PDB file of C-alpha atoms in Angstrom:
ATOM      1  CA  UNK W   1     107.992  -9.967 107.820  1.00 49.00           C
ATOM      2  CA  UNK W   2     107.212 -13.585 107.997  1.00 50.00           C
ATOM      3  CA  UNK W   3     108.839 -16.150 110.351  1.00 50.00           C
ATOM      4  CA  UNK W   4     109.365 -19.785 109.425  1.00 51.00           C
ATOM      5  CA  UNK W   5     109.025 -22.498 112.062  1.00 52.00           C
ATOM      6  CA  UNK W   6     109.934 -26.067 111.372  1.00 54.00           C
ATOM      7  CA  UNK W   7     107.314 -28.230 113.019  1.00 53.00           C
ATOM      8  CA  UNK W   8     107.218 -31.979 112.592  1.00 52.00           C
ATOM      9  CA  UNK W   9     109.542 -31.858 109.619  1.00 52.00           C
ATOM     10  CA  UNK W  10     107.407 -29.211 107.861  1.00 51.00           C
ATOM     11  CA  UNK W  11     108.173 -25.586 107.665  1.00 55.00           C
ATOM     12  CA  UNK W  12     105.274 -23.319 108.656  1.00 50.00           C
ATOM     13  CA  UNK W  13     105.236 -19.646 107.691  1.00 52.00           C
ATOM     14  CA  UNK W  14     103.869 -17.231 110.254  1.00 54.00           C
ATOM     15  CA  UNK W  15     103.007 -13.584 109.777  1.00 52.00           C
ATOM     16  CA  UNK W  16     104.133 -10.795 111.996  1.00 54.00           C
ATOM     17  CA  UNK W  17     100.943  -9.398 113.615  1.00 53.00           C
ATOM     18  CA  UNK W  18     102.523  -6.039 114.288  1.00 54.00           C
ATOM     19  CA  UNK W  19     103.513  -5.570 110.675  1.00 54.00           C
ATOM     20  CA  UNK W  20     100.009  -6.471 109.453  1.00 55.00           C
ATOM     21  CA  UNK W  21      98.469  -3.920 111.815  1.00 56.00           C
ATOM     22  CA  UNK W  22     100.797  -1.243 110.480  1.00 53.00           C
ATOM     23  CA  UNK W  23      99.770  -1.998 106.879  1.00 55.00           C
ATOM     24  CA  UNK W  24      96.074  -1.900 107.753  1.00 53.00           C
ATOM     25  CA  UNK W  25      96.494   1.401 109.555  1.00 55.00           C
ATOM     26  CA  UNK W  26      98.357   2.872 106.563  1.00 50.00           C
ATOM     27  CA  UNK W  27      95.597   1.782 104.167  1.00 52.00           C
ATOM     28  CA  UNK W  28      92.815   3.151 106.327  1.00 51.00           C
ATOM     29  CA  UNK W  29      94.693   6.417 106.768  1.00 51.00           C
ATOM     30  CA  UNK W  30      94.924   6.857 102.979  1.00 52.00           C
ATOM     31  CA  UNK W  31      91.164   6.296 102.518  1.00 56.00           C
ATOM     32  CA  UNK W  32      90.311   8.684 105.331  1.00 61.00           C
ATOM     33  CA  UNK W  33      92.446  11.499 103.921  1.00 66.00           C
ATOM     34  CA  UNK W  34      90.573  11.327 100.568  1.00 73.00           C
ATOM     35  CA  UNK W  35      87.121  11.815 102.128  1.00 78.00           C
ATOM     36  CA  UNK W  36      87.535  15.482 103.221  1.00 80.00           C
ATOM     37  CA  UNK W  37      88.751  16.433  99.740  1.00 81.00           C
ATOM     38  CA  UNK W  38      85.773  14.759  98.116  1.00 83.00           C
ATOM     39  CA  UNK W  39      83.355  16.473 100.476  1.00 84.00           C
ATOM     40  CA  UNK W  40      85.060  19.817  99.848  1.00 82.00           C
ATOM     41  CA  UNK W  41      84.616  19.627  96.068  1.00 85.00           C
ATOM     42  CA  UNK W  42      81.026  18.446  96.410  1.00 85.00           C
ATOM     43  CA  UNK W  43      80.352  21.464  98.627  1.00 85.00           C
ATOM     44  CA  UNK W  44      82.013  23.845  96.157  1.00 84.00           C
ATOM     45  CA  UNK W  45      79.988  22.426  93.268  1.00 89.00           C
ATOM     46  CA  UNK W  46      76.747  22.696  95.234  1.00 86.00           C
ATOM     47  CA  UNK W  47      77.515  26.307  96.162  1.00 87.00           C
ATOM     48  CA  UNK W  48      78.229  27.234  92.528  1.00 89.00           C
ATOM     49  CA  UNK W  49      74.965  25.638  91.376  1.00 90.00           C
ATOM     50  CA  UNK W  50      72.961  27.509  94.027  1.00 89.00           C
ATOM     51  CA  UNK W  51      74.574  30.840  93.088  1.00 88.00           C
ATOM     52  CA  UNK W  52      73.922  30.209  89.375  1.00 89.00           C
ATOM     53  CA  UNK W  53      70.278  29.319  90.103  1.00 88.00           C
ATOM     54  CA  UNK W  54      69.540  32.518  92.009  1.00 86.00           C
ATOM     55  CA  UNK W  55      71.591  34.647  89.570  1.00 86.00           C
ATOM     56  CA  UNK W  56      69.326  33.479  86.738  1.00 83.00           C
ATOM     57  CA  UNK W  57      66.561  35.599  88.295  1.00 84.00           C
ATOM     58  CA  UNK W  58      68.060  38.857  86.968  1.00 88.00           C
ATOM     59  CA  UNK W  59      66.521  40.168  83.746  1.00 87.00           C
ATOM     60  CA  UNK W  60      66.444  43.379  81.707  1.00 86.00           C
ATOM     61  CA  UNK W  61      63.398  45.177  80.289  1.00 87.00           C
ATOM     62  CA  UNK W  62      64.251  47.478  77.385  1.00 85.00           C
ATOM     63  CA  UNK W  63      63.080  51.080  77.082  1.00 82.00           C
ATOM     64  CA  UNK W  64      60.252  50.192  74.691  1.00 81.00           C
ATOM     65  CA  UNK W  65      59.009  47.231  76.730  1.00 83.00           C
ATOM     66  CA  UNK W  66      57.009  46.320  79.824  1.00 85.00           C
ATOM     67  CA  UNK W  67      57.028  43.011  81.656  1.00 87.00           C
ATOM     68  CA  UNK W  68      54.467  41.037  83.615  1.00 87.00           C
ATOM     69  CA  UNK W  69      55.731  38.834  86.461  1.00 89.00           C
ATOM     70  CA  UNK W  70      53.707  35.736  87.292  1.00 89.00           C
ATOM     71  CA  UNK W  71      54.211  33.811  90.535  1.00 86.00           C
ATOM     72  CA  UNK W  72      52.956  30.229  90.256  1.00 86.00           C
ATOM     73  CA  UNK W  73      50.749  31.418  87.383  1.00 80.00           C
ATOM     74  CA  UNK W  74      49.137  34.364  89.202  1.00 82.00           C
ATOM     75  CA  UNK W  75      50.051  37.932  88.196  1.00 82.00           C
ATOM     76  CA  UNK W  76      52.477  39.286  90.777  1.00 82.00           C
ATOM     77  CA  UNK W  77      53.688  42.589  89.312  1.00 81.00           C
ATOM     78  CA  UNK W  78      53.992  44.766  86.220  1.00 84.00           C
ATOM     79  CA  UNK W  79      57.425  46.310  85.755  1.00 85.00           C
ATOM     80  CA  UNK W  80      58.846  48.959  83.443  1.00 82.00           C
ATOM     81  CA  UNK W  81      62.219  49.361  81.734  1.00 86.00           C
ATOM     82  CA  UNK W  82      65.430  48.606  83.630  1.00 84.00           C
ATOM     83  CA  UNK W  83      67.180  45.805  85.515  1.00 87.00           C
ATOM     84  CA  UNK W  84      64.899  43.677  87.694  1.00 86.00           C
ATOM     85  CA  UNK W  85      64.973  40.518  89.759  1.00 88.00           C
ATOM     86  CA  UNK W  86      62.409  37.750  90.124  1.00 86.00           C
ATOM     87  CA  UNK W  87      62.552  34.345  91.743  1.00 84.00           C
ATOM     88  CA  UNK W  88      63.895  31.790  89.261  1.00 86.00           C
ATOM     89  CA  UNK W  89      61.757  29.152  87.596  1.00 83.00           C
ATOM     90  CA  UNK W  90      59.485  27.474  88.626  1.00 85.00           C
ATOM     91  CA  UNK W  91      58.471  30.143  91.156  1.00 86.00           C
ATOM     92  CA  UNK W  92      58.266  33.197  88.873  1.00 85.00           C
ATOM     93  CA  UNK W  93      57.832  33.643  85.127  1.00 87.00           C
ATOM     94  CA  UNK W  94      58.242  36.853  83.137  1.00 87.00           C
ATOM     95  CA  UNK W  95      56.394  37.863  79.946  1.00 85.00           C
ATOM     96  CA  UNK W  96      57.912  40.839  78.106  1.00 85.00           C
ATOM     97  CA  UNK W  97      55.958  42.869  75.535  1.00 84.00           C
ATOM     98  CA  UNK W  98      56.830  45.850  73.347  1.00 84.00           C
ATOM     99  CA  UNK W  99      54.309  48.488  74.421  1.00 83.00           C
ATOM    100  CA  UNK W 100      55.448  51.299  72.120  1.00 83.00           C
ATOM    101  CA  UNK W 101      55.262  49.361  68.855  1.00 86.00           C
ATOM    102  CA  UNK W 102      52.255  50.274  66.725  1.00 90.00           C
ATOM    103  CA  UNK W 103      50.540  47.164  65.373  1.00 91.00           C
ATOM    104  CA  UNK W 104      48.021  47.137  62.561  1.00 92.00           C
ATOM    105  CA  UNK W 105      45.390  44.881  61.106  1.00 92.00           C
ATOM    106  CA  UNK W 106      43.452  45.032  57.869  1.00 90.00           C
ATOM    107  CA  UNK W 107      39.661  44.737  58.002  1.00 89.00           C
ATOM    108  CA  UNK W 108      38.433  42.814  54.991  1.00 80.00           C
ATOM    109  CA  UNK W 109      41.895  42.183  53.532  1.00 82.00           C
ATOM    110  CA  UNK W 110      45.334  40.900  54.468  1.00 80.00           C
ATOM    111  CA  UNK W 111      47.988  43.578  54.979  1.00 77.00           C
ATOM    112  CA  UNK W 112      50.615  41.269  53.487  1.00 72.00           C
ATOM    113  CA  UNK W 113      48.880  41.312  50.103  1.00 60.00           C
ATOM    114  CA  UNK W 114      50.341  43.923  47.730  1.00 52.00           C
ATOM    115  CA  UNK W 115      47.861  43.308  44.909  1.00 51.00           C
ATOM    116  CA  UNK W 116      45.454  46.242  44.513  1.00 51.00           C
ATOM    117  CA  UNK W 117      42.635  43.794  43.831  1.00 54.00           C
ATOM    118  CA  UNK W 118      42.963  42.505  47.405  1.00 54.00           C
ATOM    119  CA  UNK W 119      42.071  45.973  48.765  1.00 66.00           C
ATOM    120  CA  UNK W 120      38.395  45.524  47.925  1.00 71.00           C
ATOM    121  CA  UNK W 121      37.881  44.829  51.606  1.00 79.00           C
ATOM    122  CA  UNK W 122      34.675  43.786  53.294  1.00 85.00           C
ATOM    123  CA  UNK W 123      31.361  43.925  51.411  1.00 86.00           C
ATOM    124  CA  UNK W 124      28.693  46.099  53.067  1.00 87.00           C
ATOM    125  CA  UNK W 125      25.156  47.258  52.343  1.00 85.00           C
ATOM    126  CA  UNK W 126      24.395  50.978  52.726  1.00 85.00           C
ATOM    127  CA  UNK W 127      21.168  52.472  53.992  1.00 81.00           C
ATOM    128  CA  UNK W 128      19.872  53.050  50.449  1.00 85.00           C
ATOM    129  CA  UNK W 129      20.639  49.433  49.445  1.00 86.00           C
ATOM    130  CA  UNK W 130      23.876  50.049  47.585  1.00 87.00           C
ATOM    131  CA  UNK W 131      26.740  47.595  47.945  1.00 89.00           C
ATOM    132  CA  UNK W 132      30.153  48.888  49.072  1.00 88.00           C
ATOM    133  CA  UNK W 133      33.544  47.298  49.372  1.00 89.00           C
ATOM    134  CA  UNK W 134      35.486  48.983  52.182  1.00 89.00           C
ATOM    135  CA  UNK W 135      39.135  48.295  53.049  1.00 89.00           C
ATOM    136  CA  UNK W 136      39.925  49.503  56.574  1.00 91.00           C
ATOM    137  CA  UNK W 137      43.197  49.564  58.517  1.00 93.00           C
ATOM    138  CA  UNK W 138      43.199  49.699  62.319  1.00 95.00           C
ATOM    139  CA  UNK W 139      46.366  50.666  64.187  1.00 95.00           C
ATOM    140  CA  UNK W 140      46.711  49.971  67.901  1.00 95.00           C
ATOM    141  CA  UNK W 141      49.182  49.717  70.781  1.00 93.00           C
ATOM    142  CA  UNK W 142      49.292  47.664  73.971  1.00 92.00           C
ATOM    143  CA  UNK W 143      48.014  49.761  76.860  1.00 91.00           C
ATOM    144  CA  UNK W 144      47.908  47.119  79.594  1.00 90.00           C
ATOM    145  CA  UNK W 145      50.288  44.151  79.097  1.00 90.00           C
ATOM    146  CA  UNK W 146      48.627  41.999  81.775  1.00 89.00           C
ATOM    147  CA  UNK W 147      45.157  42.360  80.248  1.00 91.00           C
ATOM    148  CA  UNK W 148      46.550  41.920  76.741  1.00 91.00           C
ATOM    149  CA  UNK W 149      48.190  38.619  77.704  1.00 89.00           C
ATOM    150  CA  UNK W 150      45.561  37.027  79.918  1.00 88.00           C
ATOM    151  CA  UNK W 151      42.119  38.621  79.565  1.00 87.00           C
ATOM    152  CA  UNK W 152      41.355  37.767  75.930  1.00 88.00           C
ATOM    153  CA  UNK W 153      42.365  34.940  73.635  1.00 86.00           C
ATOM    154  CA  UNK W 154      43.756  36.414  70.414  1.00 87.00           C
ATOM    155  CA  UNK W 155      43.661  40.226  70.838  1.00 90.00           C
ATOM    156  CA  UNK W 156      44.488  40.975  67.183  1.00 90.00           C
ATOM    157  CA  UNK W 157      41.614  38.959  65.668  1.00 91.00           C
ATOM    158  CA  UNK W 158      39.333  40.517  68.278  1.00 94.00           C
ATOM    159  CA  UNK W 159      40.297  44.022  67.136  1.00 94.00           C
ATOM    160  CA  UNK W 160      39.549  43.148  63.515  1.00 92.00           C
ATOM    161  CA  UNK W 161      36.238  41.492  64.332  1.00 93.00           C
ATOM    162  CA  UNK W 162      34.981  44.375  66.460  1.00 95.00           C
ATOM    163  CA  UNK W 163      36.083  47.004  63.913  1.00 95.00           C
ATOM    164  CA  UNK W 164      34.280  45.163  61.121  1.00 93.00           C
ATOM    165  CA  UNK W 165      31.134  44.899  63.236  1.00 93.00           C
ATOM    166  CA  UNK W 166      31.122  48.642  64.020  1.00 94.00           C
ATOM    167  CA  UNK W 167      31.865  49.483  60.374  1.00 93.00           C
ATOM    168  CA  UNK W 168      28.897  47.416  59.199  1.00 92.00           C
ATOM    169  CA  UNK W 169      26.605  49.026  61.768  1.00 92.00           C
ATOM    170  CA  UNK W 170      27.764  52.508  60.763  1.00 91.00           C
ATOM    171  CA  UNK W 171      27.511  52.132  56.989  1.00 90.00           C
ATOM    172  CA  UNK W 172      24.087  50.474  57.050  1.00 88.00           C
ATOM    173  CA  UNK W 173      22.561  53.683  58.390  1.00 84.00           C
ATOM    174  CA  UNK W 174      24.112  55.998  55.764  1.00 87.00           C
ATOM    175  CA  UNK W 175      23.239  56.732  52.098  1.00 88.00           C
ATOM    176  CA  UNK W 176      25.829  55.966  49.449  1.00 88.00           C
ATOM    177  CA  UNK W 177      26.504  59.620  48.584  1.00 88.00           C
ATOM    178  CA  UNK W 178      27.357  60.484  52.181  1.00 88.00           C
ATOM    179  CA  UNK W 179      29.659  57.486  52.518  1.00 87.00           C
ATOM    180  CA  UNK W 180      31.621  58.429  49.412  1.00 87.00           C
ATOM    181  CA  UNK W 181      31.928  62.150  50.233  1.00 86.00           C
ATOM    182  CA  UNK W 182      31.502  63.847  53.593  1.00 86.00           C
ATOM    183  CA  UNK W 183      30.887  60.749  55.655  1.00 87.00           C
ATOM    184  CA  UNK W 184      34.314  59.196  55.275  1.00 90.00           C
ATOM    185  CA  UNK W 185      35.883  60.975  58.260  1.00 92.00           C
ATOM    186  CA  UNK W 186      32.772  60.382  60.353  1.00 92.00           C
ATOM    187  CA  UNK W 187      32.949  56.653  59.635  1.00 92.00           C
ATOM    188  CA  UNK W 188      36.605  56.496  60.722  1.00 94.00           C
ATOM    189  CA  UNK W 189      35.912  58.434  63.922  1.00 94.00           C
ATOM    190  CA  UNK W 190      32.901  56.314  64.862  1.00 94.00           C
ATOM    191  CA  UNK W 191      34.668  53.008  64.167  1.00 95.00           C
ATOM    192  CA  UNK W 192      37.575  54.113  66.360  1.00 95.00           C
ATOM    193  CA  UNK W 193      35.320  55.249  69.223  1.00 96.00           C
ATOM    194  CA  UNK W 194      32.935  52.295  69.277  1.00 95.00           C
ATOM    195  CA  UNK W 195      35.670  49.705  68.759  1.00 96.00           C
ATOM    196  CA  UNK W 196      37.607  51.151  71.683  1.00 96.00           C
ATOM    197  CA  UNK W 197      34.516  51.028  73.901  1.00 96.00           C
ATOM    198  CA  UNK W 198      34.003  47.350  73.057  1.00 95.00           C
ATOM    199  CA  UNK W 199      37.671  46.544  73.670  1.00 95.00           C
ATOM    200  CA  UNK W 200      37.484  48.237  77.069  1.00 95.00           C
ATOM    201  CA  UNK W 201      34.464  46.126  78.016  1.00 94.00           C
ATOM    202  CA  UNK W 202      36.466  43.009  77.192  1.00 93.00           C
ATOM    203  CA  UNK W 203      39.437  44.368  79.219  1.00 92.00           C
ATOM    204  CA  UNK W 204      41.647  43.636  76.227  1.00 92.00           C
ATOM    205  CA  UNK W 205      44.508  45.971  77.184  1.00 92.00           C
ATOM    206  CA  UNK W 206      44.425  47.470  73.653  1.00 94.00           C
ATOM    207  CA  UNK W 207      44.415  51.169  72.771  1.00 95.00           C
ATOM    208  CA  UNK W 208      43.235  52.103  69.262  1.00 95.00           C
ATOM    209  CA  UNK W 209      45.659  54.609  67.707  1.00 94.00           C
ATOM    210  CA  UNK W 210      43.932  55.269  64.389  1.00 94.00           C
ATOM    211  CA  UNK W 211      41.386  53.956  61.897  1.00 94.00           C
ATOM    212  CA  UNK W 212      41.898  54.671  58.217  1.00 93.00           C
ATOM    213  CA  UNK W 213      39.782  53.801  55.193  1.00 90.00           C
ATOM    214  CA  UNK W 214      42.192  52.684  52.488  1.00 88.00           C
ATOM    215  CA  UNK W 215      39.682  52.135  49.715  1.00 85.00           C
ATOM    216  CA  UNK W 216      35.938  52.423  49.004  1.00 87.00           C
ATOM    217  CA  UNK W 217      34.325  51.122  45.849  1.00 85.00           C
TER     218      UNK W 217
END
C-alpha cells in the first residue's frame, strides 16, 4: 500500500514499510524452502552413484576359466570359477583366461593354411647330411594364468620357437632312416619333454599337451 502526501503543491508517494517487510519475508521464505529439496536430491544422486561404483566390483568367472586380480598393477590373487568381488577400478583389475581350452601352434607352417604344399614345415639337416622338411604341431594349455600373462612376452611364439629349436637339435643327431621309421615317436616325445623343461625355466605358465609330426619329407 502506498500513501500519497501533498507537500508544497506536489503529491509525494510513500511506501508502507510494514508491507515491504512482509513481501521480503515471503520471498526469502520461498527461497529457503527450495534449498532442502535441492540438497535432498543431490544426496540421493550421490548415494546412487556410490552404490553403483561399488556394485561394479562383482564379476563372474565361468567354469572353464580362471582369473588373476591385480591391485595397483601387482598380482593380488588368483581365483577360480564362481561369483567374486574385487575393488572397482582403478584399485583392482581382473584378467580372465580360459584354462581348459587346448591351443595349438604349427612349427614351420601356419595352421590356417589348408594347402598341402604349406605342410612342408621347417627344413632340417639330419646326422647323415640328408635334408628333411618336418611339419610339427604343438598343443598346449594354460597351467598358471599369472605366469602366462606377466612372465613372458608372447607365450605362443615362445612355444613355437622352443619346439623348433628342440626339433632341430634332435634330428641333427639321427640318421635319415631312423627319422623316417622308428624314430618318429621318439622325436615327438623328446620335443615335448625338452620344450616343457625350457618353458618351465622361463616360468611361462604353459603346459604342453601333445606334440605331433604332421608330415616328413
